[in-house]
Amino acid sequence: MPECLFCKIIAGEIPSYKVYEDADTLAFLDINPNNYGHTLVIPKDHFENIYTTPDETLCKTMIVVRKLATAIRNGMEADGINVTINNEPAAGQVVDHLHIHIIPRHEGDWETKSQHLKYKDDQAIETIEKIKAALQ
Ligand code: AMP
Ligand code: ZN
């Protein structure tokens, strides 16, 4: 989909901090993380939301989500993980390409659940390195 932001990230037209990639799936850091290590997992084929994504694609994507959930929990030394999908604007969906949010949580940080952080300098690179190391 030429005008889709996440299709452009898949095509390399827009840069991203890649956490994981295989033939069907890409994972990269959210640009405005709710907590550091907040990652988006997307199928490489364009589907708008959970209603329209074929079962096989959704299953492949979720298998990657589970692997990454463990790696993000360990790599970011988190105490818990949120896995969420926003579907349709009323539910907060802004980008119309299915994406699963993986958000690390730390004990006592639940009141910051609406915050949006920024990465400074090399912090994004250090973050993906921590997650990738925990994936192996
Ligand atoms: P949603 O509200 O579920 O559609 O989530 C879209 C997410 O995409 C938001 O959390 C944004 O911070 C994130 N986002 C937007 N543009 C980019 C980008 N260029 N790279 C990484 N994440 C992005
Ligand atoms: Zn797309």
PDB file of C-alpha atoms and ligand atoms in Angstrom:
ATOM      1  CA  MET A   1       0.000   0.000   0.000  1.00  0.00           C
ATOM      2  CA  PRO A   2       1.981   3.021  -1.267  1.00  0.00           C
ATOM      3  CA  GLU A   3       0.674   5.558   1.257  1.00  0.00           C
ATOM      4  CA  CYS A   4       0.884   3.289   4.301  1.00  0.00           C
ATOM      5  CA  LEU A   5       3.488   4.426   6.853  1.00  0.00           C
ATOM      6  CA  PHE A   6       4.314   0.907   7.992  1.00  0.00           C
ATOM      7  CA  CYS A   7       4.551  -0.415   4.386  1.00  0.00           C
ATOM      8  CA  LYS A   8       7.102   2.366   3.858  1.00  0.00           C
ATOM      9  CA  ILE A   9       9.052   1.161   6.899  1.00  0.00           C
ATOM     10  CA  ILE A  10       8.978  -2.405   5.509  1.00  0.00           C
ATOM     11  CA  ALA A  11      10.236  -1.086   2.153  1.00  0.00           C
ATOM     12  CA  GLY A  12      13.028   0.847   3.901  1.00  0.00           C
ATOM     13  CA  GLU A  13      11.679   4.191   2.655  1.00  0.00           C
ATOM     14  CA  ILE A  14      11.273   5.374   6.260  1.00  0.00           C
ATOM     15  CA  PRO A  15      13.986   4.450   8.804  1.00  0.00           C
ATOM     16  CA  SER A  16      13.251   2.388  11.878  1.00  0.00           C
ATOM     17  CA  TYR A  17      15.096   0.684  14.704  1.00  0.00           C
ATOM     18  CA  LYS A  18      14.573  -2.968  13.784  1.00  0.00           C
ATOM     19  CA  VAL A  19      14.329  -5.454  16.592  1.00  0.00           C
ATOM     20  CA  TYR A  20      13.460  -8.559  14.519  1.00  0.00           C
ATOM     21  CA  GLU A  21      12.793  -9.491  10.908  1.00  0.00           C
ATOM     22  CA  ASP A  22      11.910 -12.652   9.014  1.00  0.00           C
ATOM     23  CA  ALA A  23      10.240 -13.385   5.676  1.00  0.00           C
ATOM     24  CA  ASP A  24       6.749 -12.509   6.929  1.00  0.00           C
ATOM     25  CA  THR A  25       7.151 -10.288   9.962  1.00  0.00           C
ATOM     26  CA  LEU A  26       8.950  -7.130  11.078  1.00  0.00           C
ATOM     27  CA  ALA A  27       9.371  -5.696  14.571  1.00  0.00           C
ATOM     28  CA  PHE A  28      10.718  -2.222  15.343  1.00  0.00           C
ATOM     29  CA  LEU A  29      10.788   0.277  18.181  1.00  0.00           C
ATOM     30  CA  ASP A  30       7.771   2.550  18.557  1.00  0.00           C
ATOM     31  CA  ILE A  31       8.962   6.102  17.851  1.00  0.00           C
ATOM     32  CA  ASN A  32       7.035   7.500  20.870  1.00  0.00           C
ATOM     33  CA  PRO A  33       7.402   4.671  23.357  1.00  0.00           C
ATOM     34  CA  ASN A  34       5.108   4.304  26.290  1.00  0.00           C
ATOM     35  CA  ASN A  35       8.133   2.773  28.030  1.00  0.00           C
ATOM     36  CA  TYR A  36      11.615   2.187  26.631  1.00  0.00           C
ATOM     37  CA  GLY A  37      11.613  -1.032  24.607  1.00  0.00           C
ATOM     38  CA  HIS A  38       7.996  -0.506  23.401  1.00  0.00           C
ATOM     39  CA  THR A  39       7.984  -2.498  20.157  1.00  0.00           C
ATOM     40  CA  LEU A  40       5.555  -2.839  17.251  1.00  0.00           C
ATOM     41  CA  VAL A  41       5.216  -6.175  15.462  1.00  0.00           C
ATOM     42  CA  ILE A  42       3.689  -6.158  11.975  1.00  0.00           C
ATOM     43  CA  PRO A  43       3.022  -8.593   9.165  1.00  0.00           C
ATOM     44  CA  LYS A  44       4.869  -7.605   6.000  1.00  0.00           C
ATOM     45  CA  ASP A  45       1.672  -7.977   3.991  1.00  0.00           C
ATOM     46  CA  HIS A  46      -0.690  -5.039   4.408  1.00  0.00           C
ATOM     47  CA  PHE A  47      -3.866  -5.761   6.346  1.00  0.00           C
ATOM     48  CA  GLU A  48      -5.754  -3.027   8.090  1.00  0.00           C
ATOM     49  CA  ASN A  49      -6.721  -4.596  11.394  1.00  0.00           C
ATOM     50  CA  ILE A  50      -7.552  -7.789  13.263  1.00  0.00           C
ATOM     51  CA  TYR A  51     -10.834  -8.223  11.375  1.00  0.00           C
ATOM     52  CA  THR A  52      -9.229  -8.401   7.933  1.00  0.00           C
ATOM     53  CA  THR A  53      -5.957 -10.217   8.668  1.00  0.00           C
ATOM     54  CA  PRO A  54      -6.012 -13.860   7.519  1.00  0.00           C
ATOM     55  CA  ASP A  55      -5.669 -16.516  10.236  1.00  0.00           C
ATOM     56  CA  GLU A  56      -2.310 -17.740   8.971  1.00  0.00           C
ATOM     57  CA  THR A  57      -0.810 -14.252   8.939  1.00  0.00           C
ATOM     58  CA  LEU A  58      -2.174 -13.454  12.381  1.00  0.00           C
ATOM     59  CA  CYS A  59      -0.797 -16.719  13.800  1.00  0.00           C
ATOM     60  CA  LYS A  60       2.678 -16.129  12.332  1.00  0.00           C
ATOM     61  CA  THR A  61       2.685 -12.594  13.701  1.00  0.00           C
ATOM     62  CA  MET A  62       1.581 -13.710  17.168  1.00  0.00           C
ATOM     63  CA  ILE A  63       4.284 -16.386  17.340  1.00  0.00           C
ATOM     64  CA  VAL A  64       6.836 -13.597  16.839  1.00  0.00           C
ATOM     65  CA  VAL A  65       4.992 -11.449  19.406  1.00  0.00           C
ATOM     66  CA  ARG A  66       5.368 -14.159  22.023  1.00  0.00           C
ATOM     67  CA  LYS A  67       9.096 -14.651  21.346  1.00  0.00           C
ATOM     68  CA  LEU A  68       9.658 -10.921  21.521  1.00  0.00           C
ATOM     69  CA  ALA A  69       7.524 -10.506  24.645  1.00  0.00           C
ATOM     70  CA  THR A  70       9.941 -12.774  26.493  1.00  0.00           C
ATOM     71  CA  ALA A  71      13.001 -11.072  24.998  1.00  0.00           C
ATOM     72  CA  ILE A  72      11.676  -7.594  25.809  1.00  0.00           C
ATOM     73  CA  ARG A  73      10.782  -8.636  29.351  1.00  0.00           C
ATOM     74  CA  ASN A  74      14.268 -10.018  29.925  1.00  0.00           C
ATOM     75  CA  GLY A  75      16.236  -7.490  27.856  1.00  0.00           C
ATOM     76  CA  MET A  76      14.534  -4.467  29.416  1.00  0.00           C
ATOM     77  CA  GLU A  77      14.491  -6.076  32.882  1.00  0.00           C
ATOM     78  CA  ALA A  78      10.746  -5.558  32.998  1.00  0.00           C
ATOM     79  CA  ASP A  79       8.330  -6.989  35.541  1.00  0.00           C
ATOM     80  CA  GLY A  80       5.485  -7.422  33.056  1.00  0.00           C
ATOM     81  CA  ILE A  81       4.444  -6.926  29.450  1.00  0.00           C
ATOM     82  CA  ASN A  82       1.379  -5.444  27.782  1.00  0.00           C
ATOM     83  CA  VAL A  83       0.429  -6.910  24.391  1.00  0.00           C
ATOM     84  CA  THR A  84      -2.247  -4.800  22.716  1.00  0.00           C
ATOM     85  CA  ILE A  85      -3.864  -4.210  19.343  1.00  0.00           C
ATOM     86  CA  ASN A  86      -5.859  -1.042  18.672  1.00  0.00           C
ATOM     87  CA  ASN A  87      -8.526  -1.611  16.020  1.00  0.00           C
ATOM     88  CA  GLU A  88     -10.332   1.369  14.446  1.00  0.00           C
ATOM     89  CA  PRO A  89     -10.019   5.000  15.491  1.00  0.00           C
ATOM     90  CA  ALA A  90     -12.445   4.650  18.372  1.00  0.00           C
ATOM     91  CA  ALA A  91      -9.998   2.192  19.925  1.00  0.00           C
ATOM     92  CA  GLY A  92      -6.997   4.433  19.253  1.00  0.00           C
ATOM     93  CA  GLN A  93      -5.805   2.997  15.932  1.00  0.00           C
ATOM     94  CA  VAL A  94      -3.863   5.689  14.071  1.00  0.00           C
ATOM     95  CA  VAL A  95      -1.872   3.620  11.545  1.00  0.00           C
ATOM     96  CA  ASP A  96      -4.074   1.427   9.334  1.00  0.00           C
ATOM     97  CA  HIS A  97      -1.654  -1.511   9.070  1.00  0.00           C
ATOM     98  CA  LEU A  98      -2.169  -4.212  11.693  1.00  0.00           C
ATOM     99  CA  HIS A  99       0.382  -3.807  14.473  1.00  0.00           C
ATOM    100  CA  ILE A 100       0.777  -5.393  17.854  1.00  0.00           C
ATOM    101  CA  HIS A 101       2.206  -3.255  20.649  1.00  0.00           C
ATOM    102  CA  ILE A 102       4.548  -4.939  23.131  1.00  0.00           C
ATOM    103  CA  ILE A 103       5.095  -2.622  26.094  1.00  0.00           C
ATOM    104  CA  PRO A 104       7.428  -3.485  28.968  1.00  0.00           C
ATOM    105  CA  ARG A 105       6.087  -2.636  32.428  1.00  0.00           C
ATOM    106  CA  HIS A 106       8.008  -2.030  35.603  1.00  0.00           C
ATOM    107  CA  GLU A 107       6.683  -2.489  39.102  1.00  0.00           C
ATOM    108  CA  GLY A 108       4.691   0.629  40.079  1.00  0.00           C
ATOM    109  CA  ASP A 109       4.724   2.326  36.636  1.00  0.00           C
ATOM    110  CA  TRP A 110       1.092   1.693  35.745  1.00  0.00           C
ATOM    111  CA  GLU A 111       0.165   5.340  36.366  1.00  0.00           C
ATOM    112  CA  THR A 112       2.497   6.280  33.463  1.00  0.00           C
ATOM    113  CA  LYS A 113       0.529   4.164  31.003  1.00  0.00           C
ATOM    114  CA  SER A 114      -0.372   7.191  28.869  1.00  0.00           C
ATOM    115  CA  GLN A 115       3.119   8.710  28.686  1.00  0.00           C
ATOM    116  CA  HIS A 116       5.035   9.012  25.403  1.00  0.00           C
ATOM    117  CA  LEU A 117       8.806   9.080  25.721  1.00  0.00           C
ATOM    118  CA  LYS A 118      11.594   9.941  23.269  1.00  0.00           C
ATOM    119  CA  TYR A 119      14.898   8.148  22.741  1.00  0.00           C
ATOM    120  CA  LYS A 120      18.003  10.283  23.187  1.00  0.00           C
ATOM    121  CA  ASP A 121      21.259   9.909  21.228  1.00  0.00           C
ATOM    122  CA  ASP A 122      22.280   6.230  21.156  1.00  0.00           C
ATOM    123  CA  GLN A 123      19.532   5.105  23.507  1.00  0.00           C
ATOM    124  CA  ALA A 124      17.428   3.511  20.729  1.00  0.00           C
ATOM    125  CA  ILE A 125      20.404   1.530  19.432  1.00  0.00           C
ATOM    126  CA  GLU A 126      21.295   0.411  22.962  1.00  0.00           C
ATOM    127  CA  THR A 127      17.674  -0.645  23.457  1.00  0.00           C
ATOM    128  CA  ILE A 128      17.469  -2.807  20.325  1.00  0.00           C
ATOM    129  CA  GLU A 129      20.809  -4.378  21.228  1.00  0.00           C
ATOM    130  CA  LYS A 130      19.479  -5.370  24.666  1.00  0.00           C
ATOM    131  CA  ILE A 131      16.362  -6.935  23.146  1.00  0.00           C
ATOM    132  CA  LYS A 132      18.275  -8.723  20.376  1.00  0.00           C
ATOM    133  CA  ALA A 133      20.751 -10.139  22.898  1.00  0.00           C
ATOM    134  CA  ALA A 134      17.831 -11.476  24.954  1.00  0.00           C
ATOM    135  CA  LEU A 135      16.348 -13.101  21.816  1.00  0.00           C
ATOM    136  CA  GLN A 136      19.331 -15.404  21.339  1.00  0.00           C
TER     137      GLN A 136
HETATM  138  P1  AMP B   1      -1.809   2.948  17.040  1.00  0.00           P
HETATM  139  O1  AMP B   1      -2.267   4.123  17.817  1.00  0.00           O
HETATM  140  O2  AMP B   1      -2.169   1.629  17.687  1.00  0.00           O
HETATM  141  O3  AMP B   1      -2.232   3.011  15.581  1.00  0.00           O
HETATM  142  O4  AMP B   1      -0.244   2.976  17.104  1.00  0.00           O
HETATM  143  C1  AMP B   1       0.566   3.575  16.158  1.00  0.00           C
HETATM  144  C2  AMP B   1       1.919   3.676  16.771  1.00  0.00           C
HETATM  145  O5  AMP B   1       2.863   3.933  15.741  1.00  0.00           O
HETATM  146  C3  AMP B   1       2.068   4.815  17.787  1.00  0.00           C
HETATM  147  O6  AMP B   1       2.396   4.271  19.059  1.00  0.00           O
HETATM  148  C4  AMP B   1       3.188   5.677  17.214  1.00  0.00           C
HETATM  149  O7  AMP B   1       4.057   6.182  18.206  1.00  0.00           O
HETATM  150  C5  AMP B   1       3.891   4.709  16.288  1.00  0.00           C
HETATM  151  N1  AMP B   1       4.601   5.322  15.164  1.00  0.00           N
HETATM  152  C6  AMP B   1       4.179   6.307  14.353  1.00  0.00           C
HETATM  153  N2  AMP B   1       5.121   6.594  13.416  1.00  0.00           N
HETATM  154  C7  AMP B   1       6.163   5.759  13.663  1.00  0.00           C
HETATM  155  C8  AMP B   1       7.438   5.561  13.051  1.00  0.00           C
HETATM  156  N3  AMP B   1       7.838   6.283  11.985  1.00  0.00           N
HETATM  157  N4  AMP B   1       8.260   4.627  13.579  1.00  0.00           N
HETATM  158  C9  AMP B   1       7.884   3.901  14.656  1.00  0.00           C
HETATM  159  N5  AMP B   1       6.679   4.031  15.263  1.00  0.00           N
HETATM  160  C10 AMP B   1       5.834   4.936  14.782  1.00  0.00           C
HETATM  161 ZN    ZN B   2       0.780  -1.144   5.162  1.00  0.00          ZN
END
